[in-house]
């Protein structure tokens, strides 16, 4: 079957290939023109530069503790810029190779990869340069790069970048393809209003990381920390008190035994705290709308993230043992063991797969404390210690309940609950603000909101009046502006409180 795309002469560019002129991309260009918004080519508002090619920067020059961040596509593959899997180089190599450094606010494009990731270099990144897999865009005027990132992450900009890619051995995109891409270019005040949502998301995400560090710090003490540093040898001599009916060597590795001894000396078994313990249930028929069904990937980060969870039909009779509430901790029992997460009150009613052990406690604070310890380095070591199976690791109820939970963790349970709530609030608000920025771009192009309304809201904010901002945010739903879904910001007052707290934290 032959597909024919008819294109108006004013929309024709130098590229005439089918990928660039696919029906979706052509329709998006039409919609941007119909919006009445000014447009500009990226090359007219950004100074674009590729990272060093060939043997300019070789793998042996990468180092984990280098002074210079070497930005890769993995740094911008999530909602926020992340350094979890960063490469670095030394300042000496940077100077020797004559590599350019980039300041915060630089727009970053992934040059290679199936999906054209995009992000912004955040404040606090320090000295940063880009790898050969990246393109940097430095603004030449008052262009708000956070607005541009929202544009390219919304459905309009994303499909334009996807169309601009060239596909041979792998999808690639160059400065010329990015440069000729036409973007909606509203007034700079409207750009700032949308860009500020991205900046606020960055601020809350950074604050959530600070809270997470405090949680991780409090989850350990000197005795536990020393045990986690134990070096594993080929041989170990366990004591009689370490022995159980397990005879496999992994169960008695030196580090695992040391951590268990340390935790046991400081507390008692998990079983004394548990109200009930069950497994989830198995269902693999997914639908577009229904009950959220939590799988292992939703807790791999150490927190429960249901935003991308699959859904099962509301007609399915979900057993009570598979329903979660805020007093539950979910422990991965098969596959990627070592992950645990406390359920949040906003996720009550979701169902869990059979890959989880669901542990319910009498109060939410105890659940928070146990989740914190199981997610700590010591907790992960203990979970791996009790896992069994060669091809796919498993965790059994009996050994899980026998794990020791230190008393110092339980003594801080109310504090851990408060920190967990603060972390969740900040993290979820950050996600919502990122979504809001994308929705605002889409709403602007689709003429659901006008450029003048955004300018008016921005002017009011600069004078200390947030009433127009609140009115706009209240129109945003999970399925877009003025949609039928749930409110994107159900607690706008709480959002403002979080932003104020994050601002104070950054100023201290």
Coordinates of N, CA, C and O in Angstrom, one line a residue, residues 206-279:
X206 N 15.6 18.6 42.8 CA 16.9 18.8 43.5 C 16.6 18.7 45.0 O 17.4 18.1 45.8
X207 N 15.5 19.3 45.5 CA 15.2 19.2 46.9 C 14.8 17.8 47.3 O 15.2 17.4 48.4
X208 N 14.1 17.1 46.5 CA 13.8 15.7 46.8 C 15.0 14.8 46.9 O 15.1 13.9 47.8
X209 N 16.1 15.2 46.2 CA 17.3 14.4 46.3 C 18.0 14.7 47.7 O 18.6 13.8 48.3
X210 N 17.9 16.0 48.1 CA 18.4 16.3 49.4 C 17.7 15.5 50.5 O 18.3 15.0 51.5
X211 N 16.4 15.5 50.4 CA 15.6 14.7 51.4 C 16.0 13.2 51.4 O 16.1 12.6 52.4
X212 N 16.2 12.7 50.2 CA 16.6 11.3 50.0 C 17.9 11.0 50.7 O 18.1 10.0 51.3
X213 N 18.8 12.0 50.5 CA 20.2 11.8 51.2 C 20.0 11.8 52.7 O 20.7 11.0 53.4
X214 N 19.1 12.6 53.2 CA 18.9 12.6 54.7 C 18.4 11.3 55.1 O 18.8 10.8 56.2
X215 N 17.4 10.8 54.4 CA 16.8 9.5 54.7 C 17.9 8.4 54.7 O 18.0 7.6 55.6
X216 N 18.7 8.4 53.6 CA 19.8 7.4 53.5 C 20.8 7.5 54.7 O 21.3 6.5 55.2
X217 N 21.1 8.7 55.0 CA 22.1 9.0 56.1 C 21.5 8.4 57.4 O 22.3 7.7 58.2
X218 N 20.3 8.7 57.7 CA 19.7 8.3 59.0 C 19.4 6.8 59.0 O 19.2 6.2 60.1
X219 N 19.4 6.1 57.9 CA 19.1 4.7 57.8 C 20.2 3.8 58.3 O 20.1 2.6 58.5
X220 N 21.4 4.5 58.4 CA 22.6 3.7 58.8 C 23.2 4.3 60.1 O 22.8 5.4 60.5
X221 N 24.1 3.5 60.7 CA 24.9 4.0 61.8 C 26.3 3.4 61.7 O 26.5 2.7 60.8
X222 N 27.1 3.7 62.6 CA 28.5 3.3 62.5 C 28.7 1.8 62.4 O 29.4 1.2 61.6
X223 N 27.9 1.1 63.3 CA 28.0 -0.4 63.3 C 27.6 -1.0 62.0 O 28.2 -1.9 61.4
X224 N 26.4 -0.5 61.5 CA 25.8 -1.1 60.2 C 26.7 -0.7 59.1 O 27.0 -1.5 58.2
X225 N 27.2 0.6 59.0 CA 28.0 1.0 57.9 C 29.3 0.2 57.8 O 29.7 -0.2 56.7
X226 N 29.9 0.0 59.0 CA 31.2 -0.8 59.0 C 31.0 -2.2 58.4 O 31.8 -2.8 57.7
X227 N 29.8 -2.8 58.8 CA 29.5 -4.1 58.3 C 29.3 -4.2 56.8 O 29.7 -5.2 56.1
X228 N 28.7 -3.1 56.2 CA 28.5 -3.1 54.8 C 29.8 -3.0 54.0 O 29.9 -3.3 52.8
X229 N 30.9 -2.6 54.7 CA 32.2 -2.5 54.0 C 33.0 -3.7 54.1 O 34.1 -3.8 53.6
X230 N 32.5 -4.8 54.7 CA 33.2 -6.0 54.8 C 33.5 -6.6 53.5 O 32.7 -6.6 52.6
X231 N 34.7 -7.0 53.3 CA 35.2 -7.6 52.0 C 34.8 -9.1 51.9 O 35.1 -9.9 52.9
X232 N 34.2 -9.5 50.8 CA 33.9 -10.9 50.7 C 35.1 -11.7 50.3 O 35.9 -11.2 49.4
X233 N 35.3 -12.8 50.9 CA 36.4 -13.7 50.5 C 35.8 -15.0 50.0 O 34.6 -15.2 50.0
X234 N 36.7 -15.9 49.5 CA 36.2 -17.2 49.0 C 35.8 -18.1 50.1 O 35.0 -19.0 50.0
X235 N 36.3 -17.8 51.3 CA 36.0 -18.6 52.5 C 35.4 -17.8 53.6 O 35.8 -16.6 53.8
X236 N 34.6 -18.4 54.4 CA 34.0 -17.7 55.6 C 33.8 -18.7 56.7 O 33.5 -19.9 56.4
X237 N 34.0 -18.4 57.9 CA 33.8 -19.3 59.0 C 32.6 -18.7 59.9 O 32.8 -18.0 60.8
X238 N 31.4 -19.1 59.5 CA 30.2 -18.6 60.3 C 30.2 -19.2 61.7 O 30.7 -20.3 61.9
X239 N 29.5 -18.4 62.6 CA 29.3 -18.9 63.9 C 28.1 -19.8 64.0 O 27.3 -19.8 63.0
X240 N 28.0 -20.6 65.1 CA 26.8 -21.4 65.2 C 25.5 -20.6 65.1 O 24.5 -21.1 64.6
X241 N 25.5 -19.4 65.7 CA 24.3 -18.6 65.7 C 23.9 -18.1 64.3 O 22.8 -17.6 64.0
X242 N 24.9 -18.2 63.3 CA 24.6 -17.8 61.9 C 24.0 -18.9 61.1 O 23.4 -18.6 60.0
X243 N 24.0 -20.1 61.6 CA 23.6 -21.3 60.8 C 22.1 -21.4 60.8 O 21.4 -21.2 61.8
X244 N 21.6 -21.8 59.7 CA 20.2 -22.2 59.5 C 20.1 -23.5 58.7 O 21.1 -24.1 58.5
X245 N 19.0 -23.8 58.2 CA 18.9 -25.0 57.3 C 19.4 -24.7 55.9 O 19.4 -25.6 55.1
X246 N 19.8 -23.5 55.6 CA 20.3 -23.2 54.3 C 21.8 -23.6 54.3 O 22.6 -23.4 55.2
X247 N 22.2 -24.3 53.2 CA 23.5 -24.8 53.0 C 24.3 -24.1 51.8 O 25.4 -24.5 51.6
X248 N 23.6 -23.3 51.1 CA 24.2 -22.7 49.9 C 25.3 -21.6 50.3 O 25.1 -20.9 51.3
X249 N 26.4 -21.6 49.6 CA 27.5 -20.7 50.0 C 27.1 -19.2 50.0 O 27.6 -18.4 50.9
X250 N 26.3 -18.8 49.1 CA 25.9 -17.3 49.0 C 25.3 -16.8 50.3 O 25.5 -15.7 50.7
X251 N 24.5 -17.7 50.9 CA 23.8 -17.3 52.2 C 24.8 -17.0 53.3 O 24.5 -16.2 54.2
X252 N 26.0 -17.5 53.2 CA 27.0 -17.3 54.2 C 28.2 -16.5 53.8 O 29.3 -16.6 54.3
X253 N 28.0 -15.6 52.7 CA 29.1 -14.8 52.3 C 29.4 -13.8 53.4 O 28.6 -13.5 54.3
X254 N 30.7 -13.4 53.5 CA 31.2 -12.7 54.6 C 30.5 -11.4 54.9 O 30.2 -11.0 56.0
X255 N 30.2 -10.6 53.8 CA 29.5 -9.3 54.0 C 28.1 -9.5 54.5 O 27.6 -8.8 55.4
X256 N 27.3 -10.4 53.9 CA 26.0 -10.7 54.3 C 25.9 -11.1 55.8 O 25.0 -10.6 56.5
X257 N 26.8 -12.0 56.2 CA 26.8 -12.4 57.6 C 27.1 -11.3 58.5 O 26.5 -11.1 59.6
X258 N 28.1 -10.5 58.1 CA 28.5 -9.3 59.0 C 27.3 -8.4 59.1 O 27.1 -7.9 60.3
X259 N 26.6 -8.1 58.1 CA 25.5 -7.1 58.2 C 24.4 -7.7 59.0 O 23.8 -7.0 59.8
X260 N 24.1 -9.0 58.8 CA 23.1 -9.6 59.6 C 23.4 -9.6 61.1 O 22.6 -9.4 62.0
X261 N 24.7 -9.9 61.5 CA 25.1 -9.9 62.9 C 24.9 -8.5 63.4 O 24.4 -8.3 64.5
X262 N 25.3 -7.5 62.7 CA 25.2 -6.1 63.1 C 23.8 -5.7 63.3 O 23.5 -5.1 64.4
X263 N 22.9 -6.0 62.4 CA 21.5 -5.6 62.5 C 20.9 -6.4 63.7 O 20.0 -5.8 64.4
X264 N 21.2 -7.6 63.8 CA 20.6 -8.4 64.9 C 21.0 -7.9 66.3 O 20.3 -7.9 67.2
X265 N 22.3 -7.4 66.4 CA 22.7 -6.9 67.6 C 22.0 -5.5 68.0 O 22.1 -5.1 69.2
X266 N 21.4 -4.9 67.0 CA 20.8 -3.6 67.3 C 19.3 -3.7 67.2 O 18.6 -2.7 67.4
X267 N 18.7 -4.9 67.0 CA 17.2 -4.9 66.9 C 16.7 -6.3 66.9 O 17.3 -7.2 67.5
X268 N 15.5 -6.5 66.4 CA 14.8 -7.8 66.4 C 14.2 -8.1 65.0 O 14.3 -7.2 64.1
X269 N 13.6 -9.2 64.9 CA 13.1 -9.7 63.6 C 11.9 -8.8 63.1 O 11.2 -8.3 63.9
X270 N 11.8 -8.8 61.8 CA 10.7 -8.1 61.2 C 9.4 -8.7 61.6 O 8.4 -7.9 61.6
X271 N 9.3 -10.0 61.9 CA 8.1 -10.7 62.1 C 7.3 -10.0 63.3 O 6.0 -10.0 63.3
X272 N 8.0 -9.4 64.3 CA 7.3 -8.9 65.4 C 6.5 -7.6 65.1 O 5.7 -7.1 65.9
X273 N 6.8 -7.0 63.9 CA 6.1 -5.8 63.5 C 5.0 -5.9 62.6 O 4.2 -5.0 62.4
X274 N 4.9 -7.1 61.9 CA 4.0 -7.3 60.8 C 2.6 -7.7 61.2 O 2.4 -8.6 62.1
X275 N 1.7 -7.0 60.5 CA 0.2 -7.4 60.7 C -0.1 -8.5 59.9 O -0.8 -9.5 60.3
X276 N 0.2 -8.5 58.6 CA 0.0 -9.7 57.7 C 1.0 -9.6 56.5 O 1.5 -8.5 56.2
X277 N 1.2 -10.7 55.9 CA 2.1 -10.8 54.8 C 1.5 -11.7 53.7 O 1.0 -12.8 54.0
X278 N 1.5 -11.2 52.5 CA 0.9 -12.0 51.4 C 1.7 -11.7 50.1 O 2.5 -10.8 50.0
X279 N 1.4 -12.5 49.1 CA 1.9 -12.2 47.7 C 0.8 -11.5 46.9 O -0.4 -11.5 47.3

